[in-house]
Amino acid sequence: MTRFWLGGYGPAMEGSAEGIGVLAGDEGREATTLAYRGPVTQTPSPSWLAAHPSLDVVYAALEGDAAVQAFARTGELALTPLGDPVPTGDGVCHLAVSPNGQTLVASCYGDGRVVRFALAADGRLVPAKEDAAAALRAALFGDGDPDAAPATPAGDGIAAVDPYGAAGRASHAHAAAFLPDGRVATTDLGFDLVRFWRLQGPGLVLDQEVVLPRGTGPRHMVVHPSGHLHVVTEYSCEVFTLAAAADGTWDVVSSAPASPIAQIGVDFPAELARSKDGQFLYTALRGSNTIAALRVRGSGEALEPVALADSGVDWPRHHLVYQGKLLVAGQRSDTVTLLDLDERTGAPLGVRHEAQAPAPTSILPLR
């Protein structure tokens, strides 16, 4: 049986999900048997799910509660909390786990924070420790200036600053990706930034920022097997490709429209996913509710839009490529669709199956 954990929005976030759910279908017969099998946790709005690379542990971003929680798989289709929810940041919307299973990075849309957590040997979240030296100074000399801004919590990255200095804009961290050289890339949708970090001590140290054109809104990313970083933009409906120079400095090397007929202000790209062989990328356009396919050119440094197809859902919040097919989560239609993909051209071939599911926002394959 093919099975997936399903994250979604609960009533507090205008959805109907009761917690992490299960989507399952018979192996080889998903097109006719894929169905929602019910919730396995009572968790408020687990809007993004991420897996530990080697343990049967799932991490959920509790977006409405500004927290992250770990769950251990304790049965065929059972998850048990691995500790209490850990406070993170306002509107935490994305989680990324390091390949060695030692670090989790959370991106917070509401306050723009990028937060690093250590992971214990059993996958449990380890809350960041406060600065012992700062605590000692406070104990000896008092709390300092009462009007001063609060200290940045341990584990947080440096707060973003708008490179354009424009009024009325706010930082909105949206996604993170671990890079082959051990650094972490994050997007800031509000400030049009792709930021690069080094892991140092218990926290993050900002290494570099790449500024995208004003108003593009970088959202999600894919690390290509070639080492290139592809970034989809929510506001300008583009995919930017970044590459690292010999000295490790990143820069934009190309950009392409998600689709030649995407409408800025009507379409809002969400997720970006790649085919297993890295030949194609797929992004979903919320608004027209379509899936755009792009071919990867050269050694990964350029993209070419090749196809656009109906996603079969309303507001395609998340999608993934799985065994040559595309699964699409429709946040507003309460459905998940399965689309066939043309192996040669990469084009979506139309909706094969639709399953009812409560406000789905994240699909994660079970081990």
Short mmCIF file of N, CA, C and O in Angstrom, two decimals, residues 271-356:
data_model
loop_
_atom_site.label_atom_id
_atom_site.label_comp_id
_atom_site.label_asym_id
_atom_site.label_seq_id
_atom_site.Cartn_x
_atom_site.Cartn_y
_atom_site.Cartn_z
N GLU A 271 4.44 25.78 -4.24
CA GLU A 271 5.55 24.84 -4.09
C GLU A 271 6.36 24.74 -5.38
O GLU A 271 5.89 25.09 -6.48
N LEU A 272 7.60 24.26 -5.24
CA LEU A 272 8.45 23.93 -6.38
C LEU A 272 9.01 22.54 -6.12
O LEU A 272 9.58 22.28 -5.05
N ALA A 273 8.83 21.62 -7.06
CA ALA A 273 9.30 20.24 -6.91
C ALA A 273 10.00 19.82 -8.19
O ALA A 273 9.74 20.36 -9.26
N ARG A 274 10.88 18.83 -8.08
CA ARG A 274 11.59 18.35 -9.27
C ARG A 274 11.33 16.87 -9.49
O ARG A 274 10.99 16.12 -8.57
N SER A 275 11.52 16.46 -10.74
CA SER A 275 11.44 15.04 -11.06
C SER A 275 12.65 14.33 -10.47
O SER A 275 13.67 14.96 -10.15
N LYS A 276 12.56 13.04 -10.32
CA LYS A 276 13.63 12.28 -9.68
C LYS A 276 14.96 12.44 -10.41
O LYS A 276 16.02 12.54 -9.78
N ASP A 277 14.91 12.50 -11.74
CA ASP A 277 16.15 12.62 -12.51
C ASP A 277 16.61 14.07 -12.67
O ASP A 277 17.66 14.33 -13.27
N GLY A 278 15.83 15.02 -12.16
CA GLY A 278 16.23 16.42 -12.22
C GLY A 278 16.02 17.08 -13.56
O GLY A 278 16.42 18.24 -13.75
N GLN A 279 15.35 16.41 -14.49
CA GLN A 279 15.15 17.00 -15.82
C GLN A 279 14.02 18.02 -15.85
O GLN A 279 13.99 18.88 -16.74
N PHE A 280 13.08 17.92 -14.90
CA PHE A 280 11.92 18.81 -14.92
C PHE A 280 11.63 19.36 -13.52
O PHE A 280 11.89 18.70 -12.51
N LEU A 281 11.09 20.59 -13.51
CA LEU A 281 10.59 21.21 -12.28
C LEU A 281 9.10 21.45 -12.45
O LEU A 281 8.61 21.68 -13.57
N TYR A 282 8.38 21.44 -11.32
CA TYR A 282 6.94 21.67 -11.34
C TYR A 282 6.58 22.69 -10.27
O TYR A 282 7.02 22.58 -9.12
N THR A 283 5.81 23.70 -10.66
CA THR A 283 5.28 24.64 -9.68
C THR A 283 3.77 24.75 -9.88
O THR A 283 3.26 24.51 -10.99
N ALA A 284 3.08 25.06 -8.80
CA ALA A 284 1.62 25.18 -8.85
C ALA A 284 1.24 26.65 -8.80
O ALA A 284 1.77 27.41 -7.98
N LEU A 285 0.32 27.05 -9.66
CA LEU A 285 -0.13 28.44 -9.72
C LEU A 285 -1.50 28.55 -9.06
O LEU A 285 -2.53 28.17 -9.64
N ARG A 286 -1.49 29.02 -7.80
CA ARG A 286 -2.77 29.28 -7.13
C ARG A 286 -3.42 30.49 -7.80
O ARG A 286 -2.77 31.51 -8.02
N GLY A 287 -4.67 30.39 -8.10
CA GLY A 287 -5.38 31.42 -8.86
C GLY A 287 -5.99 30.77 -10.08
O GLY A 287 -7.19 30.50 -10.12
N SER A 288 -5.15 30.48 -11.07
CA SER A 288 -5.63 29.70 -12.21
C SER A 288 -5.70 28.22 -11.86
O SER A 288 -6.27 27.42 -12.62
N ASN A 289 -5.09 27.85 -10.71
CA ASN A 289 -5.13 26.47 -10.21
C ASN A 289 -4.56 25.48 -11.23
O ASN A 289 -5.16 24.45 -11.55
N THR A 290 -3.38 25.82 -11.72
CA THR A 290 -2.72 25.01 -12.73
C THR A 290 -1.36 24.53 -12.23
O THR A 290 -0.83 25.03 -11.24
N ILE A 291 -0.81 23.56 -12.95
CA ILE A 291 0.54 23.05 -12.70
C ILE A 291 1.40 23.42 -13.90
O ILE A 291 1.06 23.09 -15.04
N ALA A 292 2.50 24.12 -13.64
CA ALA A 292 3.43 24.51 -14.70
C ALA A 292 4.65 23.61 -14.66
O ALA A 292 5.22 23.37 -13.58
N ALA A 293 5.05 23.10 -15.81
CA ALA A 293 6.24 22.26 -15.93
C ALA A 293 7.34 23.03 -16.64
O ALA A 293 7.08 23.73 -17.63
N LEU A 294 8.57 22.91 -16.14
CA LEU A 294 9.72 23.56 -16.74
C LEU A 294 10.82 22.53 -16.97
O LEU A 294 11.08 21.69 -16.10
N ARG A 295 11.46 22.60 -18.12
CA ARG A 295 12.58 21.71 -18.41
C ARG A 295 13.88 22.36 -17.94
O ARG A 295 14.09 23.56 -18.13
N VAL A 296 14.74 21.56 -17.32
CA VAL A 296 16.05 22.04 -16.88
C VAL A 296 17.02 21.91 -18.05
O VAL A 296 17.17 20.83 -18.63
N ARG A 297 17.68 23.01 -18.39
CA ARG A 297 18.58 23.05 -19.54
C ARG A 297 20.04 23.08 -19.10
O ARG A 297 20.36 23.46 -17.97
N GLY A 298 20.93 22.74 -20.04
CA GLY A 298 22.36 22.79 -19.78
C GLY A 298 22.73 21.87 -18.64
O GLY A 298 22.26 20.74 -18.53
N SER A 299 23.55 22.38 -17.74
CA SER A 299 23.96 21.61 -16.58
C SER A 299 23.16 22.02 -15.35
O SER A 299 23.62 21.83 -14.22
N GLY A 300 21.98 22.60 -15.58
CA GLY A 300 21.13 23.02 -14.48
C GLY A 300 20.99 24.51 -14.34
O GLY A 300 20.24 25.01 -13.50
N GLU A 301 21.70 25.27 -15.21
CA GLU A 301 21.75 26.72 -15.05
C GLU A 301 20.62 27.47 -15.74
O GLU A 301 20.51 28.69 -15.61
N ALA A 302 19.76 26.78 -16.48
CA ALA A 302 18.69 27.47 -17.20
C ALA A 302 17.42 26.62 -17.20
O ALA A 302 17.48 25.39 -17.12
N LEU A 303 16.28 27.30 -17.31
CA LEU A 303 14.98 26.63 -17.32
C LEU A 303 14.16 27.10 -18.51
O LEU A 303 14.30 28.23 -18.97
N GLU A 304 13.28 26.21 -18.97
CA GLU A 304 12.40 26.53 -20.09
C GLU A 304 10.99 26.01 -19.78
O GLU A 304 10.81 24.82 -19.56
N PRO A 305 9.99 26.91 -19.75
CA PRO A 305 8.61 26.43 -19.55
C PRO A 305 8.19 25.53 -20.70
O PRO A 305 8.44 25.85 -21.87
N VAL A 306 7.57 24.39 -20.37
CA VAL A 306 7.21 23.44 -21.44
C VAL A 306 5.74 23.05 -21.44
O VAL A 306 5.23 22.59 -22.47
N ALA A 307 5.04 23.21 -20.32
CA ALA A 307 3.65 22.76 -20.29
C ALA A 307 2.90 23.40 -19.14
O ALA A 307 3.49 23.83 -18.15
N LEU A 308 1.58 23.46 -19.29
CA LEU A 308 0.69 23.97 -18.25
C LEU A 308 -0.57 23.11 -18.28
O LEU A 308 -1.12 22.84 -19.34
N ALA A 309 -1.01 22.65 -17.10
CA ALA A 309 -2.17 21.77 -17.04
C ALA A 309 -3.02 22.08 -15.82
O ALA A 309 -2.53 22.62 -14.82
N ASP A 310 -4.29 21.73 -15.89
CA ASP A 310 -5.20 21.92 -14.78
C ASP A 310 -4.77 21.01 -13.62
O ASP A 310 -4.49 19.83 -13.81
N SER A 311 -4.74 21.58 -12.40
CA SER A 311 -4.34 20.79 -11.23
C SER A 311 -5.49 19.94 -10.71
O SER A 311 -5.26 18.98 -9.96
N GLY A 312 -6.73 20.31 -11.04
CA GLY A 312 -7.88 19.58 -10.55
C GLY A 312 -8.30 19.95 -9.14
O GLY A 312 -9.21 19.33 -8.59
N VAL A 313 -7.64 20.96 -8.54
CA VAL A 313 -7.98 21.38 -7.18
C VAL A 313 -8.13 22.90 -7.15
O VAL A 313 -7.77 23.61 -8.09
N ASP A 314 -8.66 23.39 -6.03
CA ASP A 314 -8.72 24.82 -5.79
C ASP A 314 -7.63 25.20 -4.80
O ASP A 314 -7.55 24.64 -3.70
N TRP A 315 -6.77 26.12 -5.20
CA TRP A 315 -5.66 26.65 -4.40
C TRP A 315 -4.65 25.54 -4.10
O TRP A 315 -4.51 25.07 -2.97
N PRO A 316 -3.90 25.11 -5.12
CA PRO A 316 -2.90 24.05 -4.96
C PRO A 316 -1.73 24.50 -4.09
O PRO A 316 -0.76 25.09 -4.57
N ARG A 317 -1.82 24.20 -2.81
CA ARG A 317 -0.86 24.70 -1.82
C ARG A 317 0.46 23.91 -1.84
O ARG A 317 1.53 24.44 -1.60
N HIS A 318 0.37 22.62 -2.12
CA HIS A 318 1.57 21.78 -2.08
C HIS A 318 1.43 20.65 -3.09
O HIS A 318 0.32 20.23 -3.43
N HIS A 319 2.57 20.18 -3.59
CA HIS A 319 2.55 19.02 -4.48
C HIS A 319 3.90 18.33 -4.41
O HIS A 319 4.90 18.91 -3.97
N LEU A 320 3.92 17.07 -4.82
CA LEU A 320 5.19 16.34 -4.87
C LEU A 320 5.15 15.33 -6.01
O LEU A 320 4.08 14.86 -6.41
N VAL A 321 6.34 15.04 -6.52
CA VAL A 321 6.49 14.02 -7.55
C VAL A 321 6.77 12.70 -6.83
O VAL A 321 7.67 12.61 -5.99
N TYR A 322 5.97 11.68 -7.16
CA TYR A 322 6.11 10.39 -6.49
C TYR A 322 5.90 9.28 -7.51
O TYR A 322 4.82 9.14 -8.09
N GLN A 323 6.97 8.52 -7.75
CA GLN A 323 6.92 7.38 -8.67
C GLN A 323 6.30 7.74 -10.02
O GLN A 323 5.42 7.05 -10.53
N GLY A 324 6.78 8.85 -10.57
CA GLY A 324 6.35 9.25 -11.90
C GLY A 324 4.99 9.89 -11.98
O GLY A 324 4.47 10.12 -13.08
N LYS A 325 4.40 10.20 -10.82
CA LYS A 325 3.10 10.87 -10.79
C LYS A 325 3.22 12.12 -9.93
O LYS A 325 4.19 12.31 -9.20
N LEU A 326 2.20 12.97 -10.03
CA LEU A 326 2.19 14.20 -9.26
C LEU A 326 0.97 14.19 -8.34
O LEU A 326 -0.16 13.99 -8.79
N LEU A 327 1.21 14.39 -7.04
CA LEU A 327 0.14 14.52 -6.07
C LEU A 327 0.00 15.99 -5.73
O LEU A 327 0.99 16.66 -5.41
N VAL A 328 -1.24 16.51 -5.76
CA VAL A 328 -1.48 17.94 -5.55
C VAL A 328 -2.49 18.13 -4.43
O VAL A 328 -3.58 17.54 -4.45
N ALA A 329 -2.13 18.96 -3.44
CA ALA A 329 -3.01 19.24 -2.31
C ALA A 329 -3.79 20.52 -2.56
O ALA A 329 -3.20 21.59 -2.71
N GLY A 330 -5.11 20.42 -2.60
CA GLY A 330 -5.97 21.58 -2.82
C GLY A 330 -6.51 22.10 -1.50
O GLY A 330 -7.47 21.55 -0.95
N GLN A 331 -5.92 23.17 -1.01
CA GLN A 331 -6.27 23.70 0.31
C GLN A 331 -7.75 24.09 0.40
O GLN A 331 -8.41 23.80 1.40
N ARG A 332 -8.27 24.75 -0.62
CA ARG A 332 -9.63 25.29 -0.55
C ARG A 332 -10.69 24.33 -1.08
O ARG A 332 -11.88 24.52 -0.80
N SER A 333 -10.29 23.33 -1.84
CA SER A 333 -11.27 22.38 -2.38
C SER A 333 -11.39 21.14 -1.52
O SER A 333 -12.24 20.28 -1.78
N ASP A 334 -10.54 21.02 -0.48
CA ASP A 334 -10.55 19.83 0.39
C ASP A 334 -10.35 18.56 -0.43
O ASP A 334 -11.04 17.55 -0.23
N THR A 335 -9.39 18.62 -1.35
CA THR A 335 -9.11 17.46 -2.20
C THR A 335 -7.62 17.31 -2.45
O THR A 335 -6.85 18.26 -2.35
N VAL A 336 -7.25 16.08 -2.79
CA VAL A 336 -5.91 15.77 -3.30
C VAL A 336 -6.10 15.07 -4.63
O VAL A 336 -6.90 14.13 -4.73
N THR A 337 -5.39 15.53 -5.65
CA THR A 337 -5.50 14.90 -6.96
C THR A 337 -4.20 14.19 -7.32
O THR A 337 -3.12 14.52 -6.83
N LEU A 338 -4.34 13.21 -8.21
CA LEU A 338 -3.20 12.47 -8.74
C LEU A 338 -3.15 12.70 -10.24
O LEU A 338 -4.15 12.48 -10.94
N LEU A 339 -2.01 13.19 -10.72
CA LEU A 339 -1.83 13.46 -12.15
C LEU A 339 -0.72 12.57 -12.70
O LEU A 339 0.32 12.39 -12.05
N ASP A 340 -0.93 12.03 -13.88
CA ASP A 340 0.14 11.32 -14.58
C ASP A 340 1.09 12.33 -15.19
O ASP A 340 0.69 13.45 -15.55
N LEU A 341 2.37 11.94 -15.32
CA LEU A 341 3.37 12.79 -15.95
C LEU A 341 3.96 12.06 -17.15
O LEU A 341 4.25 10.86 -17.08
N ASP A 342 4.13 12.80 -18.24
CA ASP A 342 4.77 12.23 -19.43
C ASP A 342 6.27 12.11 -19.16
O ASP A 342 6.95 13.12 -18.94
N GLU A 343 6.78 10.91 -19.18
CA GLU A 343 8.19 10.69 -18.84
C GLU A 343 9.13 11.38 -19.81
O GLU A 343 10.21 11.84 -19.42
N ARG A 344 8.73 11.50 -21.07
CA ARG A 344 9.61 12.08 -22.09
C ARG A 344 9.56 13.60 -22.09
O ARG A 344 10.59 14.26 -22.11
N THR A 345 8.36 14.17 -22.05
CA THR A 345 8.21 15.62 -22.16
C THR A 345 8.07 16.32 -20.81
O THR A 345 8.21 17.54 -20.73
N GLY A 346 7.78 15.55 -19.75
CA GLY A 346 7.59 16.14 -18.44
C GLY A 346 6.22 16.74 -18.22
O GLY A 346 5.90 17.21 -17.13
N ALA A 347 5.37 16.75 -19.24
CA ALA A 347 4.07 17.41 -19.16
C ALA A 347 3.10 16.64 -18.28
O ALA A 347 3.02 15.41 -18.36
N PRO A 348 2.34 17.34 -17.41
CA PRO A 348 1.24 16.68 -16.71
C PRO A 348 0.19 16.24 -17.72
O PRO A 348 -0.16 16.99 -18.64
N LEU A 349 -0.33 15.03 -17.55
CA LEU A 349 -1.23 14.45 -18.55
C LEU A 349 -2.70 14.49 -18.13
O LEU A 349 -3.53 13.86 -18.76
N GLY A 350 -3.01 15.21 -17.09
CA GLY A 350 -4.40 15.30 -16.67
C GLY A 350 -4.65 14.56 -15.37
O GLY A 350 -3.86 13.73 -14.93
N VAL A 351 -5.79 14.86 -14.76
CA VAL A 351 -6.15 14.29 -13.47
C VAL A 351 -6.64 12.86 -13.64
O VAL A 351 -7.59 12.60 -14.39
N ARG A 352 -5.99 11.93 -12.93
CA ARG A 352 -6.40 10.52 -12.96
C ARG A 352 -7.34 10.17 -11.82
O ARG A 352 -8.17 9.27 -11.94
N HIS A 353 -7.18 10.87 -10.68
CA HIS A 353 -7.96 10.49 -9.50
C HIS A 353 -8.07 11.68 -8.57
O HIS A 353 -7.19 12.54 -8.52
N GLU A 354 -9.17 11.73 -7.82
CA GLU A 354 -9.38 12.77 -6.83
C GLU A 354 -9.81 12.13 -5.52
O GLU A 354 -10.67 11.24 -5.51
N ALA A 355 -9.20 12.57 -4.42
CA ALA A 355 -9.56 12.07 -3.09
C ALA A 355 -9.97 13.23 -2.21
O ALA A 355 -9.34 14.29 -2.23
N GLN A 356 -11.02 13.05 -1.45
CA GLN A 356 -11.45 14.07 -0.50
C GLN A 356 -10.51 14.06 0.70
O GLN A 356 -10.14 13.00 1.22
#
